[in-house]
PDB file of C-alpha atoms in Angstrom:
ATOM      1  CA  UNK P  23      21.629 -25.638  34.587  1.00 47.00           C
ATOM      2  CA  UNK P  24      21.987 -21.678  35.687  1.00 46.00           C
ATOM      3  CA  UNK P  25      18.795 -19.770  35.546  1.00 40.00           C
ATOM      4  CA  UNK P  26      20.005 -17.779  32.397  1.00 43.00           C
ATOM      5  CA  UNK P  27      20.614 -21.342  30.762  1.00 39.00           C
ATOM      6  CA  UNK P  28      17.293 -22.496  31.607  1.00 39.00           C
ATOM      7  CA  UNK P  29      15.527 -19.172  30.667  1.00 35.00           C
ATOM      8  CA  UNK P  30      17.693 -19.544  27.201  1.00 37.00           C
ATOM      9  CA  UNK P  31      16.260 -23.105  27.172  1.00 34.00           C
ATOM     10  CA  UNK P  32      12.696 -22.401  27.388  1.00 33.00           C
ATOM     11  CA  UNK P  33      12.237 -19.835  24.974  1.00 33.00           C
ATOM     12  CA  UNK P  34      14.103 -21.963  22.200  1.00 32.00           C
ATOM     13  CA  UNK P  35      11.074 -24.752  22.951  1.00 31.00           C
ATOM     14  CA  UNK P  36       8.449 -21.904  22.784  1.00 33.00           C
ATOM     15  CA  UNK P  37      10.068 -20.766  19.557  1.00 31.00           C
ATOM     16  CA  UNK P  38       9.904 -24.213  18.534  1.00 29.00           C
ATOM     17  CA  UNK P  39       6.680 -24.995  19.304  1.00 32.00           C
ATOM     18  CA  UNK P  40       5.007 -21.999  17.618  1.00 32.00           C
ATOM     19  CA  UNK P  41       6.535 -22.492  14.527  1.00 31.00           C
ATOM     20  CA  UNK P  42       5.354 -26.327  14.885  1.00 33.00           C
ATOM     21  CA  UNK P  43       1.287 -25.019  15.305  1.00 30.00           C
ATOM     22  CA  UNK P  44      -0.719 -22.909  13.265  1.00 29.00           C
ATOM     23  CA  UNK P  45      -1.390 -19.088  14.306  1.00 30.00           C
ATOM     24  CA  UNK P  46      -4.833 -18.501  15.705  1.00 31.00           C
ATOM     25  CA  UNK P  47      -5.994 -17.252  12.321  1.00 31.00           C
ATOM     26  CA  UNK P  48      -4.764 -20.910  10.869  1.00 36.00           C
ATOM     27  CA  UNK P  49      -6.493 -22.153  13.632  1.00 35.00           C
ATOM     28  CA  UNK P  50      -9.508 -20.645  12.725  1.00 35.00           C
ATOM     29  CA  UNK P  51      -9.429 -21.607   9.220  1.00 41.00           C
ATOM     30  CA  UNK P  52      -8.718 -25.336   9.879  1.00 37.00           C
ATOM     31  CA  UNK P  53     -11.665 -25.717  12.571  1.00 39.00           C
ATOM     32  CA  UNK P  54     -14.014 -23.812  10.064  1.00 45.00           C
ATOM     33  CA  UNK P  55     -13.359 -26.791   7.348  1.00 53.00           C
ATOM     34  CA  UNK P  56     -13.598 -29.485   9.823  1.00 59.00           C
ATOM     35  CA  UNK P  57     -16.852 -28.173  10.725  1.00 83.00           C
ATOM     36  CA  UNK P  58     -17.884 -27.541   7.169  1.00 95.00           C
ATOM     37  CA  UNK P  59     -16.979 -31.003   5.654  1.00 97.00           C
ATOM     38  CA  UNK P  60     -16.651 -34.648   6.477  1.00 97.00           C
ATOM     39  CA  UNK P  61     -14.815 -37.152   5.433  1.00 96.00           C
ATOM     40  CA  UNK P  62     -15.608 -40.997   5.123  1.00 96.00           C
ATOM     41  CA  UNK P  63     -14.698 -44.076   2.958  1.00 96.00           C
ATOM     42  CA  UNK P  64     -13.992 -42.928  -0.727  1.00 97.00           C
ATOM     43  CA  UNK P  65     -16.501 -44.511  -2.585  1.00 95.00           C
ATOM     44  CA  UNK P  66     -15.556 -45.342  -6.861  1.00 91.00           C
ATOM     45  CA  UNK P  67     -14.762 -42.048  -8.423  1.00 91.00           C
ATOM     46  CA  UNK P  68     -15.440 -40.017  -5.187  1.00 96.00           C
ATOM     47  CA  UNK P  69     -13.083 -38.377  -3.030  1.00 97.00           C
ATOM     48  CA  UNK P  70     -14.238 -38.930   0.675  1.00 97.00           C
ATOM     49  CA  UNK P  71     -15.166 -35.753   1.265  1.00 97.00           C
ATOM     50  CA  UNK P  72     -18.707 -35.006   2.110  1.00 98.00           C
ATOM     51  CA  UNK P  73     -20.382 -31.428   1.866  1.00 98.00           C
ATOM     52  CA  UNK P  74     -23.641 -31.135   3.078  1.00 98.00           C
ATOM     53  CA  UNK P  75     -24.280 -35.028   2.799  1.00 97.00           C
ATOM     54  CA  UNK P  76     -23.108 -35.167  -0.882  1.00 98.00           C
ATOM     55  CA  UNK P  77     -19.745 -36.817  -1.531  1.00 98.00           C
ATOM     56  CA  UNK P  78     -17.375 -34.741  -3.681  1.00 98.00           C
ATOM     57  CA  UNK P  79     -16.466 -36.720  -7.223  1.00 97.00           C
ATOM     58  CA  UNK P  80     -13.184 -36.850  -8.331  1.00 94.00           C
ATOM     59  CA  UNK P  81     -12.300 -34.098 -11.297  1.00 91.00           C
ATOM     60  CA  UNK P  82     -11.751 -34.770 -14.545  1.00 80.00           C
ATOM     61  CA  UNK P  83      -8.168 -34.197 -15.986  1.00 75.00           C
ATOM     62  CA  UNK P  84      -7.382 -32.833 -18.925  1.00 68.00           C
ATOM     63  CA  UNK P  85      -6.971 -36.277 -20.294  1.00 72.00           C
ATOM     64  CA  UNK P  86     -11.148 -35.589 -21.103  1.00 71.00           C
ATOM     65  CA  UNK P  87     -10.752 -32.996 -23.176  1.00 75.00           C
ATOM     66  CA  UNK P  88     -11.840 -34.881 -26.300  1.00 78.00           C
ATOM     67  CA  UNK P  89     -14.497 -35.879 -24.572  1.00 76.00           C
ATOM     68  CA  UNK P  90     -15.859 -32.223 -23.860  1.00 88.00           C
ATOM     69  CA  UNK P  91     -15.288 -31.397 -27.751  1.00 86.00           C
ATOM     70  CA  UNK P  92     -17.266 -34.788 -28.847  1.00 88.00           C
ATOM     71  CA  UNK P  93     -19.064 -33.935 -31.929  1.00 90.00           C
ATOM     72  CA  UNK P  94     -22.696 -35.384 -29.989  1.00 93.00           C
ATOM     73  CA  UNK P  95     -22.697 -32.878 -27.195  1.00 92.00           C
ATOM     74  CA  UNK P  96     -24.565 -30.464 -29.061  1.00 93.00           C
ATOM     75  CA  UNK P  97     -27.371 -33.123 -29.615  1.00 93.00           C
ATOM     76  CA  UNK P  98     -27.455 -34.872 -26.839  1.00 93.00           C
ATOM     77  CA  UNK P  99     -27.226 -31.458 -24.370  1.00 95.00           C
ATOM     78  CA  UNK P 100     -28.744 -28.825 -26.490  1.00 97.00           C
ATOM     79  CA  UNK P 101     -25.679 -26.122 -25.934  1.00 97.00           C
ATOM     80  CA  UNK P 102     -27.226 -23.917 -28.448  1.00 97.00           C
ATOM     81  CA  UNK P 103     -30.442 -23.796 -26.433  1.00 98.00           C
ATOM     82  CA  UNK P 104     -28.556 -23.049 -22.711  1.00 98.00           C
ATOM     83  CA  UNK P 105     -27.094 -20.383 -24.265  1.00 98.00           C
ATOM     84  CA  UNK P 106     -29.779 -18.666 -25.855  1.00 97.00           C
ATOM     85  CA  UNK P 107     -31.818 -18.871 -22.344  1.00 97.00           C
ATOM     86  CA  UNK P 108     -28.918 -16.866 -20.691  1.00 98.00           C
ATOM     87  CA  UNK P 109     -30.465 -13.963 -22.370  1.00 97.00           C
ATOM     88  CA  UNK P 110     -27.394 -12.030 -22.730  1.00 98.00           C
ATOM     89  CA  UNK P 111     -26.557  -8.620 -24.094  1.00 98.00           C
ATOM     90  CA  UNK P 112     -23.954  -7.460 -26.189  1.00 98.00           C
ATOM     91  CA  UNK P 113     -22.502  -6.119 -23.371  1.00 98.00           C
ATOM     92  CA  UNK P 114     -22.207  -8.349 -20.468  1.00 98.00           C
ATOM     93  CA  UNK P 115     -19.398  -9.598 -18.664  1.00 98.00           C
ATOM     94  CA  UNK P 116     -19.326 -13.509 -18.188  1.00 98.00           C
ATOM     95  CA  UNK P 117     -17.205 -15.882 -16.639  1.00 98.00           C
ATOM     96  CA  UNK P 118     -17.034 -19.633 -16.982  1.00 98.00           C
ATOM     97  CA  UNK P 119     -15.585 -21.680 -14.652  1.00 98.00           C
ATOM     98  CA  UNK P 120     -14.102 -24.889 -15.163  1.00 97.00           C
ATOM     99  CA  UNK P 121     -14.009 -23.747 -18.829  1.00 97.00           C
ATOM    100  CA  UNK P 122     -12.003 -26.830 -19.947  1.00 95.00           C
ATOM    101  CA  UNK P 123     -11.401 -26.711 -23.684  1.00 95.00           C
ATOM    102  CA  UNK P 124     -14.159 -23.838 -23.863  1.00 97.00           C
ATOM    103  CA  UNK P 125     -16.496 -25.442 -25.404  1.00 96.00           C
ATOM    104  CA  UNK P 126     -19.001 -22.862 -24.025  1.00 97.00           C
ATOM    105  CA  UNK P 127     -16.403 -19.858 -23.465  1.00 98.00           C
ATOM    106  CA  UNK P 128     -15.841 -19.764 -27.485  1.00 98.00           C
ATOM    107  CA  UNK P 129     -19.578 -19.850 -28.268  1.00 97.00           C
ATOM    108  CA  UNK P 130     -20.757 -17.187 -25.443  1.00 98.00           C
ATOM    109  CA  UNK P 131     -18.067 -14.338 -26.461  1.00 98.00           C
ATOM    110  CA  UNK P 132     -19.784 -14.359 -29.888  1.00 97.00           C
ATOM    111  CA  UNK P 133     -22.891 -13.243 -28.521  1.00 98.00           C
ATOM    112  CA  UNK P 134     -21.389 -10.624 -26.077  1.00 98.00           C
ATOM    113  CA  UNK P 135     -19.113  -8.333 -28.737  1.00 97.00           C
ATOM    114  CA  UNK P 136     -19.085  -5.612 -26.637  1.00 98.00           C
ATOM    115  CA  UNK P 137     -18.479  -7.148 -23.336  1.00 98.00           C
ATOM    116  CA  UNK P 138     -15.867  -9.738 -21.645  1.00 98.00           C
ATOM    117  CA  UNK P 139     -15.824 -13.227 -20.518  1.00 98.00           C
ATOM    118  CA  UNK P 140     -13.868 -14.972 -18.211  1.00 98.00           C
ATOM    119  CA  UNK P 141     -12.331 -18.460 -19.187  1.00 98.00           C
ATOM    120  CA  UNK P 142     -11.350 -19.475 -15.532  1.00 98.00           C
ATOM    121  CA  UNK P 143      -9.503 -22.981 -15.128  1.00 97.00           C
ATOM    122  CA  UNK P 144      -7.184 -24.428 -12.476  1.00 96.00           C
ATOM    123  CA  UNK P 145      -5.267 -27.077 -14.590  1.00 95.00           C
ATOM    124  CA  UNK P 146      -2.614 -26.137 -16.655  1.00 96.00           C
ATOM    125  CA  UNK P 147      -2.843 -28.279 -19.871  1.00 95.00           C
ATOM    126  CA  UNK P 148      -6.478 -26.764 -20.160  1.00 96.00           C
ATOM    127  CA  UNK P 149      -5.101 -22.743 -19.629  1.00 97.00           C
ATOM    128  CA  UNK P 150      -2.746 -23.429 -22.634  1.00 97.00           C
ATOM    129  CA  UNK P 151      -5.494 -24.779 -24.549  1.00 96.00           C
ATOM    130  CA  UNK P 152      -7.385 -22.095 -24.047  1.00 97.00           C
ATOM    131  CA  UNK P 153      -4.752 -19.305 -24.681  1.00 98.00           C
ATOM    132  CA  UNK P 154      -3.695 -21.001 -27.755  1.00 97.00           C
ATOM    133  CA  UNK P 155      -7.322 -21.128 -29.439  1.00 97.00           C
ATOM    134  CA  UNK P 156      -8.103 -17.664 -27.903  1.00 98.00           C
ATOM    135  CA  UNK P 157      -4.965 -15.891 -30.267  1.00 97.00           C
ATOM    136  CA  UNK P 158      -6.031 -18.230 -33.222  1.00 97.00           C
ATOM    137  CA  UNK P 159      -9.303 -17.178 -33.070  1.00 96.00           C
ATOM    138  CA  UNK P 160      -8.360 -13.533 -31.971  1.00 96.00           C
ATOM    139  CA  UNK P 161     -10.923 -13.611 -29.212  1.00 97.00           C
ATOM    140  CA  UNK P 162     -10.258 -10.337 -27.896  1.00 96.00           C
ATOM    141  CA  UNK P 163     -13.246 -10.212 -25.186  1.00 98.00           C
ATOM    142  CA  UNK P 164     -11.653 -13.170 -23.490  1.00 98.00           C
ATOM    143  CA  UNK P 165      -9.274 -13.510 -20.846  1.00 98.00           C
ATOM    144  CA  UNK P 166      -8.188 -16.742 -19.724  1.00 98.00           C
ATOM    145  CA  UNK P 167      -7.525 -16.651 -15.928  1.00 98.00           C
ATOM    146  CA  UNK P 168      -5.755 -19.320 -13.645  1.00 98.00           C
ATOM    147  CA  UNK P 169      -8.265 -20.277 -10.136  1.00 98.00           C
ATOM    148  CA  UNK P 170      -7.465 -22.543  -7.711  1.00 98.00           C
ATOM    149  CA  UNK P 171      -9.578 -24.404  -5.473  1.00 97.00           C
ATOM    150  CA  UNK P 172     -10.992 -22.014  -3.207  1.00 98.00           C
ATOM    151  CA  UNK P 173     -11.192 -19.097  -5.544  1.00 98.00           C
ATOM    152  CA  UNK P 174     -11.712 -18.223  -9.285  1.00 98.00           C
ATOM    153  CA  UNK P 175     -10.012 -14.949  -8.983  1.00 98.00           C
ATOM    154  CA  UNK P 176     -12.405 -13.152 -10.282  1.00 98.00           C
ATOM    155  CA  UNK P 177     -12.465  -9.309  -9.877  1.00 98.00           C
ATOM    156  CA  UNK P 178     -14.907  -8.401  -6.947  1.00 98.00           C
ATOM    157  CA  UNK P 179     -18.444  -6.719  -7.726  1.00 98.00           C
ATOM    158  CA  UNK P 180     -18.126  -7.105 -12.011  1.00 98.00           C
ATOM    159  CA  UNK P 181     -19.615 -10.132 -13.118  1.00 98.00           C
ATOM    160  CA  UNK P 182     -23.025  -9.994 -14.528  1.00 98.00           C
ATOM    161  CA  UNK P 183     -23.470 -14.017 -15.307  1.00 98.00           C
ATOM    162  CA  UNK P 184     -21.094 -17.289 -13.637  1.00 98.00           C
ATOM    163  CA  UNK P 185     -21.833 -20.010 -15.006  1.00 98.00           C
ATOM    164  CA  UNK P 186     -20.825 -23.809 -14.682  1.00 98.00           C
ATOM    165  CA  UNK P 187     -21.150 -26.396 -16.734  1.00 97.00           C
ATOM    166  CA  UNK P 188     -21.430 -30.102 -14.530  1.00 96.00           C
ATOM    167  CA  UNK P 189     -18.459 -28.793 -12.853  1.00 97.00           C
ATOM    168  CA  UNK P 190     -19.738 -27.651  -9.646  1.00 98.00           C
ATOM    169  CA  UNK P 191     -20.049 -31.513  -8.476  1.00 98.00           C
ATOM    170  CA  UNK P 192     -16.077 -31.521  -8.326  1.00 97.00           C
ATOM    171  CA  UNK P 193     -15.051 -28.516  -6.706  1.00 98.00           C
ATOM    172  CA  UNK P 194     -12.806 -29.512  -4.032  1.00 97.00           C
ATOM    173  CA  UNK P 195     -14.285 -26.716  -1.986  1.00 98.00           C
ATOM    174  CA  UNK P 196     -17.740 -25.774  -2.723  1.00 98.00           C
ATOM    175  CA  UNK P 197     -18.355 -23.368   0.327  1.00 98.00           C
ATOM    176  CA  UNK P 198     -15.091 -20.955  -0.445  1.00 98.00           C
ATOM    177  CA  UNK P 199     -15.933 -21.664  -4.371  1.00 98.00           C
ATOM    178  CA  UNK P 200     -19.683 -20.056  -3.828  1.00 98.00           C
ATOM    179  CA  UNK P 201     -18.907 -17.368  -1.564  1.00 98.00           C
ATOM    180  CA  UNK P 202     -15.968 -15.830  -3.697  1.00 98.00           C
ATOM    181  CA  UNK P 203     -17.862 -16.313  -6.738  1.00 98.00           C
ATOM    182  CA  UNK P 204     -20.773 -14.416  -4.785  1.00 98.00           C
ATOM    183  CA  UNK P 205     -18.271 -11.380  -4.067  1.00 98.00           C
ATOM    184  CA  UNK P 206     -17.827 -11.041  -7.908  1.00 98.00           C
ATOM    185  CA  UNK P 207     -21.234 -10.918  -8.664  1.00 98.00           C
ATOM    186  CA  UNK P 208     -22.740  -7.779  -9.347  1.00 98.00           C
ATOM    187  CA  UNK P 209     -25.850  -6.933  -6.704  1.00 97.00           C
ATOM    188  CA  UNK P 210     -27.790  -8.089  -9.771  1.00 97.00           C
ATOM    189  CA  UNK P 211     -25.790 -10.597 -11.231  1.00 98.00           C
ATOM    190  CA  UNK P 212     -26.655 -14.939 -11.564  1.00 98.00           C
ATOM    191  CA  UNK P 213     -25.233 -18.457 -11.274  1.00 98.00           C
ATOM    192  CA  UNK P 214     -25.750 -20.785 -13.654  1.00 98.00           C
ATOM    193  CA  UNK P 215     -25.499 -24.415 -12.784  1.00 98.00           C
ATOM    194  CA  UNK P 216     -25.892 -26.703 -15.453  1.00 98.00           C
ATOM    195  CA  UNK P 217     -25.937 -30.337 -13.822  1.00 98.00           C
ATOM    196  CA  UNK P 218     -26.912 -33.871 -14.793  1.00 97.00           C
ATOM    197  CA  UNK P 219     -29.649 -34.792 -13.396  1.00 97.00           C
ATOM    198  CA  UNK P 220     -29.475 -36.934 -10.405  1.00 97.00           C
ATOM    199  CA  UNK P 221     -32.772 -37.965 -10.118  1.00 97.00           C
ATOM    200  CA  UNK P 222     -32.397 -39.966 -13.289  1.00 95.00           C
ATOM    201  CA  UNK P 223     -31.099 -43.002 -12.385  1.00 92.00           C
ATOM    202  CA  UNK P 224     -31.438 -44.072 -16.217  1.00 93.00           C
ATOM    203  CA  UNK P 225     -28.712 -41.805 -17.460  1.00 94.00           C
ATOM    204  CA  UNK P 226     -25.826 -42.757 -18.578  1.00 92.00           C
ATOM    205  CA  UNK P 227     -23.631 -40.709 -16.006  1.00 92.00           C
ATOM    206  CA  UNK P 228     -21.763 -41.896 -12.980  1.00 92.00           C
ATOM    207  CA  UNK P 229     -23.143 -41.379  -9.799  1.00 94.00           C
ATOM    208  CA  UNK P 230     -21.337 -38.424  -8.345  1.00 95.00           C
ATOM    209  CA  UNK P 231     -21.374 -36.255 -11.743  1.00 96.00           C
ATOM    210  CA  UNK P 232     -24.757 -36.134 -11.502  1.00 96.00           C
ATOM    211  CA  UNK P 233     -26.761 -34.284  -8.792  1.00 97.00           C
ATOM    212  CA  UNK P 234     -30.555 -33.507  -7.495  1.00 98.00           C
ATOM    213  CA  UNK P 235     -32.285 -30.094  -7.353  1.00 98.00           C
ATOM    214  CA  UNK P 236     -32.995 -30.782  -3.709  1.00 98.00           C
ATOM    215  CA  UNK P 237     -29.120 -30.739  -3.506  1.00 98.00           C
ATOM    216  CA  UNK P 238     -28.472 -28.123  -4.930  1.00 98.00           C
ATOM    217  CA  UNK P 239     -30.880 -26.095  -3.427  1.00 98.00           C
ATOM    218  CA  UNK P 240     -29.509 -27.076  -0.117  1.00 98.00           C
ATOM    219  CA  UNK P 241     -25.792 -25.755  -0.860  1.00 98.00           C
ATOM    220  CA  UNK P 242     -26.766 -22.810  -2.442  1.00 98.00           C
ATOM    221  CA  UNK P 243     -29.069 -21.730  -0.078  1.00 98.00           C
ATOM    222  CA  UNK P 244     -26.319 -22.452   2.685  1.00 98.00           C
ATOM    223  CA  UNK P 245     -24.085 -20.281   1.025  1.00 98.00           C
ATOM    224  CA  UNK P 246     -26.452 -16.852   0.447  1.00 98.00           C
ATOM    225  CA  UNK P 247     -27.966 -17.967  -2.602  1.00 98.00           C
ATOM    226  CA  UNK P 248     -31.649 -18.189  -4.034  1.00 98.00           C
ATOM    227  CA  UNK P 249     -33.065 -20.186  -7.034  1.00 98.00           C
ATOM    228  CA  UNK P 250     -33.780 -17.270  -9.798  1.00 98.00           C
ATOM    229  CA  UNK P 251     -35.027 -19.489 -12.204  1.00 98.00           C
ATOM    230  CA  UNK P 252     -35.419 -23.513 -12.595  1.00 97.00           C
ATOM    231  CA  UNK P 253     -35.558 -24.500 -16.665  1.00 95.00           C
ATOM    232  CA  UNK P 254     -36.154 -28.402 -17.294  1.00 93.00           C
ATOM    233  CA  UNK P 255     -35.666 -27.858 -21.311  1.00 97.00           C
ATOM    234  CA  UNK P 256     -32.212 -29.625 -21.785  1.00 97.00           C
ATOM    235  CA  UNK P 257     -32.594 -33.719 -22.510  1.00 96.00           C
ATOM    236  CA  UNK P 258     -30.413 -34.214 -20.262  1.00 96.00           C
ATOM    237  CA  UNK P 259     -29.294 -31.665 -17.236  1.00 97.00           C
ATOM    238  CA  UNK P 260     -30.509 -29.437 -14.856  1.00 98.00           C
ATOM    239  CA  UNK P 261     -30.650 -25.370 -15.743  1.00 98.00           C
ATOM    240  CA  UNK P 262     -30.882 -23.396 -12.504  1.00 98.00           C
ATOM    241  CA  UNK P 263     -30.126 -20.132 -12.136  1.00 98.00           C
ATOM    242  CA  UNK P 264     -29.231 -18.534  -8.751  1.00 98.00           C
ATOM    243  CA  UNK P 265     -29.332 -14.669  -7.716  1.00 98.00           C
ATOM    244  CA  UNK P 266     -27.575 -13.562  -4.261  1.00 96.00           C
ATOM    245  CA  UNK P 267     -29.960 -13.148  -1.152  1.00 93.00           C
TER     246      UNK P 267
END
């Protein structure tokens, strides 16, 4: 082989093998999860994936839907009471992740006529559901927007209250979930978790959809977060609200 051939030759392999690797940003990305999350034996309904010593639960599909719309789940959670203690006004711009059906979506844009809410939802069966109720109910403070795993899309800097309700125990990616939902917080503005209780090992809930205060705590704090407010009212789930460092 002729210098020019083998010249040719080697920059077809580094071609090659560039387009074979990640770029350093990549790079940077994939060593930031590995440090960030583990991942061990899947135990029943969990994924594997540990963050912060908690393994990740599976997510429920759509396939649940009748099962967020039960007719019990006002007495046996107390809905009506989380939402009065959100202490909104008329005015205030909400958004719900892992809305679901919107069970709570539907029932907080009543009590915010003059302001917005968010219906934010990564599966697809759930987003028509909720664009379908949403024009027969003419909810025209809501807006139904499409997440994904790593980010609810929400605009940056305009959210006055997040809330979740026992979602947060299945996001895929809790880190990248909490800091872009802390970028569309306004310097003011709170995180609601609303979590079975993990510390009760009597209730009815499996395992990993149910989580402890000293859990939570831990992740939030990790991620720039404080605990705003800690309200033990609801039978069965925690109510803890989180403000931004």
């Amino acid at each position: 082989m002729d210098r020019r051939a083998s010249l040719k030759f080697l920059i077809i392999i580094a071609l090659i093998s560039g387009a074979c690797h990640p770029t350093s940003t990549d790079g940077q990305k994939a060593n930031t999860t590995d440090t960030i999350y583990t991942l061990q034996k899947a135990s029943p309904d969990g994924t594997g994936k540990f963050y912060l010593g908690r393994e990740i639960s599976q997510v429920m599909g759509s396939g649940g839907g009748q099962w967020l719309e039960r007719d019990e789940r006002q007495q046996e959670e107390n809905v009506d009471a989380a939402i009065a203690n959100m202490k909104l006004k008329k005015t205030d711009v909400v958004a719900d992740i892992g809305a679901g059906t919107g069970y709570y979506t539907f029932r907080i844009a009543k009590e915010i006529p003059m302001g917005k809410i968010y219906a934010v939802e990564i599966q697809d069966e759930f987003i028509n559901f909720l664009n379908n109720k949403k024009d027969k109910l003419n909810a025209k403070n809501m807006e139904v927007i499409k997440g994904t795993t790593q980010s609810p899309n929400l605009p940056e800097n305009s959210i006055d209250l997040v809330m979740m309700a026992d979602v947060y125990h299945e996001l895929e990616f809790p880190h990248e979930m909490l800091q872009a939902i802390r970028r569309s917080l306004k310097p003011d503005g709170k995180l609601l978790l609303l979590e079975y209780r993990g510390e009760d090992q009597a209730l009815a809930i499996k395992r990993l959809h149910k989580t402890t205060i000293v859990q939570l705590n831990k992740e939030l704090e990790a991620n720039g977060y404080k605990l705003f407010f800690d309200g033990e009212f609801l039978p069965i789930q925690h109510y803890l609200i989180y403000q931004k460092k």
